[in-house]
Amino acid sequence: MPSRESATRLGVLIRHNALIMLREPGPLLSRMILPLVFMTLLRPLYVSAQDRVSGTEQAVVGTLVTFSLLALSISGNTILTERLGRTWDRLRGTPLRPAELLLGKAVPVFTAMLAQQLLIVGFGVCAFGLAVPHPFLLLGVLLSWTCTLLGLGALLGVLVRSMGELSAAYDIGGMLLSSVGGALVPLAVLPAWVSDVAPASPGYWAAHGMRAALSGDTHVAVTACATLFVMALACGALASVRLRGRGGRLVAL
């Protein structure tokens, strides 16, 4: 059965990519530990500028959005490493379809990115008393945000040509999308033009949705989730088109 064969190929690819990630745990560990240090050092500044509750929320949301965008390196690396290691041509000779390749690489990365976000939120709850009265609403926002990050990372992985280009893309792009989106600094204190362009940044919808989930605003949180899913689908579709040649086979990159 074609569906059974596809599931078998997908399972092998997921295990393969998970092993590759675990054999080089340095980047993953840094994306887990650095946000906790950053949040601990930055929280007193937010608390002094706002109040304890708002300052803690700003520290957690800002740290989560910023460092999850920087974690695009994990997603992009899974594709770019194949290309630079000359194993991409071998994949082209297999029955793998572009969607299977992207999904096989996405599952381990999705797990790692979601674990990073849950770790940051959990640290905020345990260490700083962050209140999460609506955990399932917040989880929905985190899941949709992770899907968006996967789409962005996959698109970067098929477009850039070197590790240097990838590094510049997620460093500059991550900080820019986070800052313009109002994650690190509230939009109310930024220039007016930033508020006008902020909705174009996925970081804006992530931060907006998380704050809404923490406050229990279901309508705003669901709107943010829907917007993030649309962005994820758009990026994933562009990445899949970039990988697709005649007959649906993988193309050289």
PDB file of C-alpha atoms in Angstrom:
ATOM      1  CA  MET A   1       0.000   0.000   0.000  1.00  0.00           C
ATOM      2  CA  PRO A   2       1.387   3.436  -0.910  1.00  0.00           C
ATOM      3  CA  SER A   3       0.233   4.923   2.408  1.00  0.00           C
ATOM      4  CA  ARG A   4       2.016   2.189   4.379  1.00  0.00           C
ATOM      5  CA  GLU A   5       5.203   2.655   2.366  1.00  0.00           C
ATOM      6  CA  SER A   6       5.011   6.399   2.920  1.00  0.00           C
ATOM      7  CA  ALA A   7       4.563   5.898   6.679  1.00  0.00           C
ATOM      8  CA  THR A   8       7.578   3.555   6.758  1.00  0.00           C
ATOM      9  CA  ARG A   9       9.786   6.034   4.905  1.00  0.00           C
ATOM     10  CA  LEU A  10       8.583   8.803   7.171  1.00  0.00           C
ATOM     11  CA  GLY A  11       9.323   6.832  10.335  1.00  0.00           C
ATOM     12  CA  VAL A  12      12.863   6.036   9.200  1.00  0.00           C
ATOM     13  CA  LEU A  13      13.494   9.675   8.323  1.00  0.00           C
ATOM     14  CA  ILE A  14      12.171  10.917  11.689  1.00  0.00           C
ATOM     15  CA  ARG A  15      14.440   8.526  13.614  1.00  0.00           C
ATOM     16  CA  HIS A  16      17.405   9.472  11.432  1.00  0.00           C
ATOM     17  CA  ASN A  17      16.955  13.206  11.986  1.00  0.00           C
ATOM     18  CA  ALA A  18      16.354  12.769  15.709  1.00  0.00           C
ATOM     19  CA  LEU A  19      19.636  10.865  16.035  1.00  0.00           C
ATOM     20  CA  ILE A  20      21.513  13.563  14.099  1.00  0.00           C
ATOM     21  CA  MET A  21      20.151  16.233  16.439  1.00  0.00           C
ATOM     22  CA  LEU A  22      20.981  14.262  19.592  1.00  0.00           C
ATOM     23  CA  ARG A  23      24.529  13.495  18.452  1.00  0.00           C
ATOM     24  CA  GLU A  24      25.255  17.233  18.241  1.00  0.00           C
ATOM     25  CA  PRO A  25      23.373  18.566  21.283  1.00  0.00           C
ATOM     26  CA  GLY A  26      25.357  21.807  21.660  1.00  0.00           C
ATOM     27  CA  PRO A  27      23.060  24.128  19.631  1.00  0.00           C
ATOM     28  CA  LEU A  28      19.983  22.601  21.221  1.00  0.00           C
ATOM     29  CA  LEU A  29      21.316  22.960  24.766  1.00  0.00           C
ATOM     30  CA  SER A  30      22.328  26.575  24.181  1.00  0.00           C
ATOM     31  CA  ARG A  31      18.802  27.397  22.981  1.00  0.00           C
ATOM     32  CA  MET A  32      17.461  25.809  26.179  1.00  0.00           C
ATOM     33  CA  ILE A  33      19.817  27.370  28.745  1.00  0.00           C
ATOM     34  CA  LEU A  34      20.455  30.886  27.416  1.00  0.00           C
ATOM     35  CA  PRO A  35      16.783  31.973  27.536  1.00  0.00           C
ATOM     36  CA  LEU A  36      16.606  31.136  31.232  1.00  0.00           C
ATOM     37  CA  VAL A  37      19.687  33.239  31.989  1.00  0.00           C
ATOM     38  CA  PHE A  38      18.412  36.075  29.781  1.00  0.00           C
ATOM     39  CA  MET A  39      15.001  36.070  31.467  1.00  0.00           C
ATOM     40  CA  THR A  40      16.510  36.031  34.965  1.00  0.00           C
ATOM     41  CA  LEU A  41      18.731  39.028  34.221  1.00  0.00           C
ATOM     42  CA  LEU A  42      16.099  41.022  32.334  1.00  0.00           C
ATOM     43  CA  ARG A  43      13.086  40.496  34.588  1.00  0.00           C
ATOM     44  CA  PRO A  44      14.130  43.033  37.301  1.00  0.00           C
ATOM     45  CA  LEU A  45      14.281  45.741  34.614  1.00  0.00           C
ATOM     46  CA  TYR A  46      10.748  44.964  33.414  1.00  0.00           C
ATOM     47  CA  VAL A  47       9.406  44.747  36.973  1.00  0.00           C
ATOM     48  CA  SER A  48      10.891  48.124  37.894  1.00  0.00           C
ATOM     49  CA  ALA A  49       9.391  49.720  34.761  1.00  0.00           C
ATOM     50  CA  GLN A  50       5.967  48.076  35.206  1.00  0.00           C
ATOM     51  CA  ASP A  51       4.629  46.045  38.111  1.00  0.00           C
ATOM     52  CA  ARG A  52       5.547  42.550  39.259  1.00  0.00           C
ATOM     53  CA  VAL A  53       2.797  40.755  37.325  1.00  0.00           C
ATOM     54  CA  SER A  54       3.133  42.726  34.068  1.00  0.00           C
ATOM     55  CA  GLY A  55       6.928  42.776  34.281  1.00  0.00           C
ATOM     56  CA  THR A  56       7.121  39.030  34.766  1.00  0.00           C
ATOM     57  CA  GLU A  57       4.756  38.440  31.852  1.00  0.00           C
ATOM     58  CA  GLN A  58       6.786  40.774  29.622  1.00  0.00           C
ATOM     59  CA  ALA A  59      10.028  39.011  30.554  1.00  0.00           C
ATOM     60  CA  VAL A  60       8.640  35.544  29.817  1.00  0.00           C
ATOM     61  CA  VAL A  61       6.868  36.468  26.564  1.00  0.00           C
ATOM     62  CA  GLY A  62       9.769  38.578  25.275  1.00  0.00           C
ATOM     63  CA  THR A  63      12.326  35.882  26.054  1.00  0.00           C
ATOM     64  CA  LEU A  64      10.204  33.115  24.558  1.00  0.00           C
ATOM     65  CA  VAL A  65       9.521  34.886  21.270  1.00  0.00           C
ATOM     66  CA  THR A  66      13.096  36.142  20.863  1.00  0.00           C
ATOM     67  CA  PHE A  67      14.873  32.885  21.581  1.00  0.00           C
ATOM     68  CA  SER A  68      12.389  30.727  19.697  1.00  0.00           C
ATOM     69  CA  LEU A  69      13.081  32.882  16.637  1.00  0.00           C
ATOM     70  CA  LEU A  70      16.808  32.387  17.191  1.00  0.00           C
ATOM     71  CA  ALA A  71      16.067  28.645  17.356  1.00  0.00           C
ATOM     72  CA  LEU A  72      15.304  28.846  13.640  1.00  0.00           C
ATOM     73  CA  SER A  73      18.929  27.737  13.362  1.00  0.00           C
ATOM     74  CA  ILE A  74      17.868  24.251  14.492  1.00  0.00           C
ATOM     75  CA  SER A  75      15.176  24.020  11.831  1.00  0.00           C
ATOM     76  CA  GLY A  76      17.246  25.491   8.994  1.00  0.00           C
ATOM     77  CA  ASN A  77      20.299  23.401   9.855  1.00  0.00           C
ATOM     78  CA  THR A  78      18.469  20.119   9.359  1.00  0.00           C
ATOM     79  CA  ILE A  79      18.005  20.892   5.657  1.00  0.00           C
ATOM     80  CA  LEU A  80      21.163  22.882   4.988  1.00  0.00           C
ATOM     81  CA  THR A  81      23.379  20.192   6.536  1.00  0.00           C
ATOM     82  CA  GLU A  82      22.041  17.673   4.017  1.00  0.00           C
ATOM     83  CA  ARG A  83      22.849  20.053   1.187  1.00  0.00           C
ATOM     84  CA  LEU A  84      26.359  20.922   2.347  1.00  0.00           C
ATOM     85  CA  GLY A  85      27.143  17.308   3.251  1.00  0.00           C
ATOM     86  CA  ARG A  86      26.307  16.238  -0.333  1.00  0.00           C
ATOM     87  CA  THR A  87      23.672  13.825   0.936  1.00  0.00           C
ATOM     88  CA  TRP A  88      20.922  15.799  -0.780  1.00  0.00           C
ATOM     89  CA  ASP A  89      21.675  14.050  -4.083  1.00  0.00           C
ATOM     90  CA  ARG A  90      21.196  10.689  -2.385  1.00  0.00           C
ATOM     91  CA  LEU A  91      17.795  11.783  -1.119  1.00  0.00           C
ATOM     92  CA  ARG A  92      16.899  12.797  -4.672  1.00  0.00           C
ATOM     93  CA  GLY A  93      17.473   9.192  -5.731  1.00  0.00           C
ATOM     94  CA  THR A  94      15.006   7.797  -3.184  1.00  0.00           C
ATOM     95  CA  PRO A  95      11.208   7.568  -3.446  1.00  0.00           C
ATOM     96  CA  LEU A  96      10.891  10.409  -0.900  1.00  0.00           C
ATOM     97  CA  ARG A  97       8.460  13.161  -1.789  1.00  0.00           C
ATOM     98  CA  PRO A  98       9.160  16.792  -0.768  1.00  0.00           C
ATOM     99  CA  ALA A  99       6.321  16.729   1.775  1.00  0.00           C
ATOM    100  CA  GLU A 100       7.726  13.538   3.345  1.00  0.00           C
ATOM    101  CA  LEU A 101      11.196  15.031   3.551  1.00  0.00           C
ATOM    102  CA  LEU A 102       9.957  18.220   5.202  1.00  0.00           C
ATOM    103  CA  LEU A 103       7.711  16.331   7.629  1.00  0.00           C
ATOM    104  CA  GLY A 104      10.450  13.861   8.530  1.00  0.00           C
ATOM    105  CA  LYS A 105      12.749  16.730   9.430  1.00  0.00           C
ATOM    106  CA  ALA A 106       9.968  18.739  11.073  1.00  0.00           C
ATOM    107  CA  VAL A 107       8.852  16.263  13.750  1.00  0.00           C
ATOM    108  CA  PRO A 108      12.129  16.169  15.788  1.00  0.00           C
ATOM    109  CA  VAL A 109      12.596  19.929  15.367  1.00  0.00           C
ATOM    110  CA  PHE A 110       8.973  20.586  16.352  1.00  0.00           C
ATOM    111  CA  THR A 111       9.506  18.553  19.522  1.00  0.00           C
ATOM    112  CA  ALA A 112      12.701  20.443  20.385  1.00  0.00           C
ATOM    113  CA  MET A 113      11.179  23.886  19.756  1.00  0.00           C
ATOM    114  CA  LEU A 114       8.043  23.142  21.738  1.00  0.00           C
ATOM    115  CA  ALA A 115      10.162  21.762  24.593  1.00  0.00           C
ATOM    116  CA  GLN A 116      12.169  25.021  24.598  1.00  0.00           C
ATOM    117  CA  GLN A 117       8.998  27.098  24.900  1.00  0.00           C
ATOM    118  CA  LEU A 118       7.486  24.903  27.607  1.00  0.00           C
ATOM    119  CA  LEU A 119      10.765  25.086  29.530  1.00  0.00           C
ATOM    120  CA  ILE A 120      10.728  28.898  29.424  1.00  0.00           C
ATOM    121  CA  VAL A 121       7.096  29.091  30.549  1.00  0.00           C
ATOM    122  CA  GLY A 122       7.679  26.459  33.241  1.00  0.00           C
ATOM    123  CA  PHE A 123      10.715  28.342  34.517  1.00  0.00           C
ATOM    124  CA  GLY A 124       8.667  31.548  34.638  1.00  0.00           C
ATOM    125  CA  VAL A 125       5.954  29.771  36.637  1.00  0.00           C
ATOM    126  CA  CYS A 126       8.289  28.050  39.101  1.00  0.00           C
ATOM    127  CA  ALA A 127      10.943  30.744  39.561  1.00  0.00           C
ATOM    128  CA  PHE A 128       8.968  33.986  39.177  1.00  0.00           C
ATOM    129  CA  GLY A 129       5.376  33.048  39.921  1.00  0.00           C
ATOM    130  CA  LEU A 130       3.988  33.592  36.420  1.00  0.00           C
ATOM    131  CA  ALA A 131       0.245  32.962  36.509  1.00  0.00           C
ATOM    132  CA  VAL A 132      -1.132  30.683  33.766  1.00  0.00           C
ATOM    133  CA  PRO A 133      -4.874  30.494  34.460  1.00  0.00           C
ATOM    134  CA  HIS A 134      -5.677  29.172  30.967  1.00  0.00           C
ATOM    135  CA  PRO A 135      -2.975  26.579  30.151  1.00  0.00           C
ATOM    136  CA  PHE A 136      -4.762  24.989  27.184  1.00  0.00           C
ATOM    137  CA  LEU A 137      -5.300  28.356  25.532  1.00  0.00           C
ATOM    138  CA  LEU A 138      -1.614  29.144  25.965  1.00  0.00           C
ATOM    139  CA  LEU A 139      -0.659  25.703  24.646  1.00  0.00           C
ATOM    140  CA  GLY A 140      -2.694  26.373  21.497  1.00  0.00           C
ATOM    141  CA  VAL A 141      -0.748  29.567  20.875  1.00  0.00           C
ATOM    142  CA  LEU A 142       2.568  27.796  21.488  1.00  0.00           C
ATOM    143  CA  LEU A 143       1.664  25.004  19.055  1.00  0.00           C
ATOM    144  CA  SER A 144       0.671  27.431  16.314  1.00  0.00           C
ATOM    145  CA  TRP A 145       3.817  29.500  16.923  1.00  0.00           C
ATOM    146  CA  THR A 146       5.973  26.378  16.675  1.00  0.00           C
ATOM    147  CA  CYS A 147       4.367  25.522  13.335  1.00  0.00           C
ATOM    148  CA  THR A 148       5.207  29.013  12.080  1.00  0.00           C
ATOM    149  CA  LEU A 149       8.813  28.627  13.203  1.00  0.00           C
ATOM    150  CA  LEU A 150       9.042  25.292  11.381  1.00  0.00           C
ATOM    151  CA  GLY A 151       7.763  26.863   8.176  1.00  0.00           C
ATOM    152  CA  LEU A 152      10.178  29.786   8.432  1.00  0.00           C
ATOM    153  CA  GLY A 153      13.099  27.486   9.214  1.00  0.00           C
ATOM    154  CA  ALA A 154      12.329  25.158   6.317  1.00  0.00           C
ATOM    155  CA  LEU A 155      12.087  28.099   3.945  1.00  0.00           C
ATOM    156  CA  LEU A 156      15.447  29.435   5.116  1.00  0.00           C
ATOM    157  CA  GLY A 157      16.990  25.974   4.814  1.00  0.00           C
ATOM    158  CA  VAL A 158      16.065  25.640   1.127  1.00  0.00           C
ATOM    159  CA  LEU A 159      16.925  29.231   0.164  1.00  0.00           C
ATOM    160  CA  VAL A 160      20.305  29.990   1.750  1.00  0.00           C
ATOM    161  CA  ARG A 161      23.571  28.681   0.322  1.00  0.00           C
ATOM    162  CA  SER A 162      25.905  28.503   3.327  1.00  0.00           C
ATOM    163  CA  MET A 163      25.990  28.320   7.120  1.00  0.00           C
ATOM    164  CA  GLY A 164      27.105  31.961   7.141  1.00  0.00           C
ATOM    165  CA  GLU A 165      23.994  33.032   5.247  1.00  0.00           C
ATOM    166  CA  LEU A 166      21.800  30.957   7.548  1.00  0.00           C
ATOM    167  CA  SER A 167      23.447  32.430  10.649  1.00  0.00           C
ATOM    168  CA  ALA A 168      22.944  35.977   9.385  1.00  0.00           C
ATOM    169  CA  ALA A 169      19.332  35.225   8.454  1.00  0.00           C
ATOM    170  CA  TYR A 170      18.248  33.904  11.842  1.00  0.00           C
ATOM    171  CA  ASP A 171      20.368  36.336  13.888  1.00  0.00           C
ATOM    172  CA  ILE A 172      19.305  39.496  12.064  1.00  0.00           C
ATOM    173  CA  GLY A 173      15.845  38.268  11.106  1.00  0.00           C
ATOM    174  CA  GLY A 174      15.117  36.847  14.549  1.00  0.00           C
ATOM    175  CA  MET A 175      16.017  40.008  16.437  1.00  0.00           C
ATOM    176  CA  LEU A 176      14.257  42.201  13.876  1.00  0.00           C
ATOM    177  CA  LEU A 177      10.997  40.213  13.893  1.00  0.00           C
ATOM    178  CA  SER A 178      11.060  40.013  17.679  1.00  0.00           C
ATOM    179  CA  SER A 179      11.769  43.712  18.220  1.00  0.00           C
ATOM    180  CA  VAL A 180       9.347  44.997  15.589  1.00  0.00           C
ATOM    181  CA  GLY A 181       6.707  42.616  16.921  1.00  0.00           C
ATOM    182  CA  GLY A 182       6.837  44.220  20.364  1.00  0.00           C
ATOM    183  CA  ALA A 183       8.181  41.167  22.177  1.00  0.00           C
ATOM    184  CA  LEU A 184      11.201  42.743  23.869  1.00  0.00           C
ATOM    185  CA  VAL A 185       9.811  46.280  24.215  1.00  0.00           C
ATOM    186  CA  PRO A 186       6.069  47.069  24.398  1.00  0.00           C
ATOM    187  CA  LEU A 187       4.755  48.696  21.243  1.00  0.00           C
ATOM    188  CA  ALA A 188       3.254  51.512  23.328  1.00  0.00           C
ATOM    189  CA  VAL A 189       6.702  52.967  24.023  1.00  0.00           C
ATOM    190  CA  LEU A 190       8.096  52.463  20.516  1.00  0.00           C
ATOM    191  CA  PRO A 191       7.737  54.964  17.623  1.00  0.00           C
ATOM    192  CA  ALA A 192       4.300  55.044  16.008  1.00  0.00           C
ATOM    193  CA  TRP A 193       5.550  53.608  12.712  1.00  0.00           C
ATOM    194  CA  VAL A 194       6.615  50.416  14.493  1.00  0.00           C
ATOM    195  CA  SER A 195       3.016  49.797  15.578  1.00  0.00           C
ATOM    196  CA  ASP A 196       1.913  50.244  11.967  1.00  0.00           C
ATOM    197  CA  VAL A 197       4.274  47.582  10.589  1.00  0.00           C
ATOM    198  CA  ALA A 198       4.196  45.228  13.604  1.00  0.00           C
ATOM    199  CA  PRO A 199       1.315  43.026  12.337  1.00  0.00           C
ATOM    200  CA  ALA A 200       3.501  41.983   9.384  1.00  0.00           C
ATOM    201  CA  SER A 201       5.858  40.267  11.834  1.00  0.00           C
ATOM    202  CA  PRO A 202       5.024  36.751  13.033  1.00  0.00           C
ATOM    203  CA  GLY A 203       6.675  37.742  16.311  1.00  0.00           C
ATOM    204  CA  TYR A 204       3.873  40.258  16.851  1.00  0.00           C
ATOM    205  CA  TRP A 205       1.174  37.602  16.583  1.00  0.00           C
ATOM    206  CA  ALA A 206       3.102  35.230  18.824  1.00  0.00           C
ATOM    207  CA  ALA A 207       3.554  37.829  21.560  1.00  0.00           C
ATOM    208  CA  HIS A 208       0.020  39.173  21.081  1.00  0.00           C
ATOM    209  CA  GLY A 209      -1.458  35.682  21.284  1.00  0.00           C
ATOM    210  CA  MET A 210       0.542  34.686  24.363  1.00  0.00           C
ATOM    211  CA  ARG A 211      -0.451  37.813  26.270  1.00  0.00           C
ATOM    212  CA  ALA A 212      -4.078  37.196  25.307  1.00  0.00           C
ATOM    213  CA  ALA A 213      -3.851  33.570  26.445  1.00  0.00           C
ATOM    214  CA  LEU A 214      -2.347  34.597  29.774  1.00  0.00           C
ATOM    215  CA  SER A 215      -5.143  37.103  30.331  1.00  0.00           C
ATOM    216  CA  GLY A 216      -7.882  34.734  29.155  1.00  0.00           C
ATOM    217  CA  ASP A 217      -8.871  36.661  26.016  1.00  0.00           C
ATOM    218  CA  THR A 218      -9.989  33.715  23.894  1.00  0.00           C
ATOM    219  CA  HIS A 219     -11.031  35.710  20.830  1.00  0.00           C
ATOM    220  CA  VAL A 220      -7.675  37.481  20.443  1.00  0.00           C
ATOM    221  CA  ALA A 221      -5.740  34.276  21.164  1.00  0.00           C
ATOM    222  CA  VAL A 222      -7.685  32.299  18.535  1.00  0.00           C
ATOM    223  CA  THR A 223      -7.192  35.093  15.990  1.00  0.00           C
ATOM    224  CA  ALA A 224      -3.454  35.032  16.668  1.00  0.00           C
ATOM    225  CA  CYS A 225      -3.382  31.229  16.291  1.00  0.00           C
ATOM    226  CA  ALA A 226      -5.214  31.386  12.968  1.00  0.00           C
ATOM    227  CA  THR A 227      -2.844  34.066  11.650  1.00  0.00           C
ATOM    228  CA  LEU A 228       0.209  32.071  12.712  1.00  0.00           C
ATOM    229  CA  PHE A 229      -1.127  28.913  11.040  1.00  0.00           C
ATOM    230  CA  VAL A 230      -1.682  30.829   7.790  1.00  0.00           C
ATOM    231  CA  MET A 231       1.919  32.085   7.944  1.00  0.00           C
ATOM    232  CA  ALA A 232       3.139  28.552   8.647  1.00  0.00           C
ATOM    233  CA  LEU A 233       1.237  27.117   5.688  1.00  0.00           C
ATOM    234  CA  ALA A 234       2.512  29.860   3.380  1.00  0.00           C
ATOM    235  CA  CYS A 235       6.160  29.294   4.352  1.00  0.00           C
ATOM    236  CA  GLY A 236       5.808  25.511   4.192  1.00  0.00           C
ATOM    237  CA  ALA A 237       4.164  25.694   0.775  1.00  0.00           C
ATOM    238  CA  LEU A 238       6.939  27.919  -0.587  1.00  0.00           C
ATOM    239  CA  ALA A 239       9.588  25.543   0.787  1.00  0.00           C
ATOM    240  CA  SER A 240       7.794  22.537  -0.733  1.00  0.00           C
ATOM    241  CA  VAL A 241       7.524  24.266  -4.133  1.00  0.00           C
ATOM    242  CA  ARG A 242      11.243  25.061  -3.998  1.00  0.00           C
ATOM    243  CA  LEU A 243      11.953  21.348  -3.453  1.00  0.00           C
ATOM    244  CA  ARG A 244       9.600  20.050  -6.110  1.00  0.00           C
ATOM    245  CA  GLY A 245      10.686  19.218  -9.632  1.00  0.00           C
ATOM    246  CA  ARG A 246       8.937  17.411 -12.470  1.00  0.00           C
ATOM    247  CA  GLY A 247       6.796  14.548 -11.320  1.00  0.00           C
ATOM    248  CA  GLY A 248       6.975  15.728  -7.699  1.00  0.00           C
ATOM    249  CA  ARG A 249      10.585  14.565  -7.241  1.00  0.00           C
ATOM    250  CA  LEU A 250      13.196  16.434  -5.243  1.00  0.00           C
ATOM    251  CA  VAL A 251      15.316  18.930  -7.125  1.00  0.00           C
ATOM    252  CA  ALA A 252      18.950  19.912  -6.742  1.00  0.00           C
ATOM    253  CA  LEU A 253      19.536  22.922  -4.492  1.00  0.00           C
TER     254      LEU A 253
END
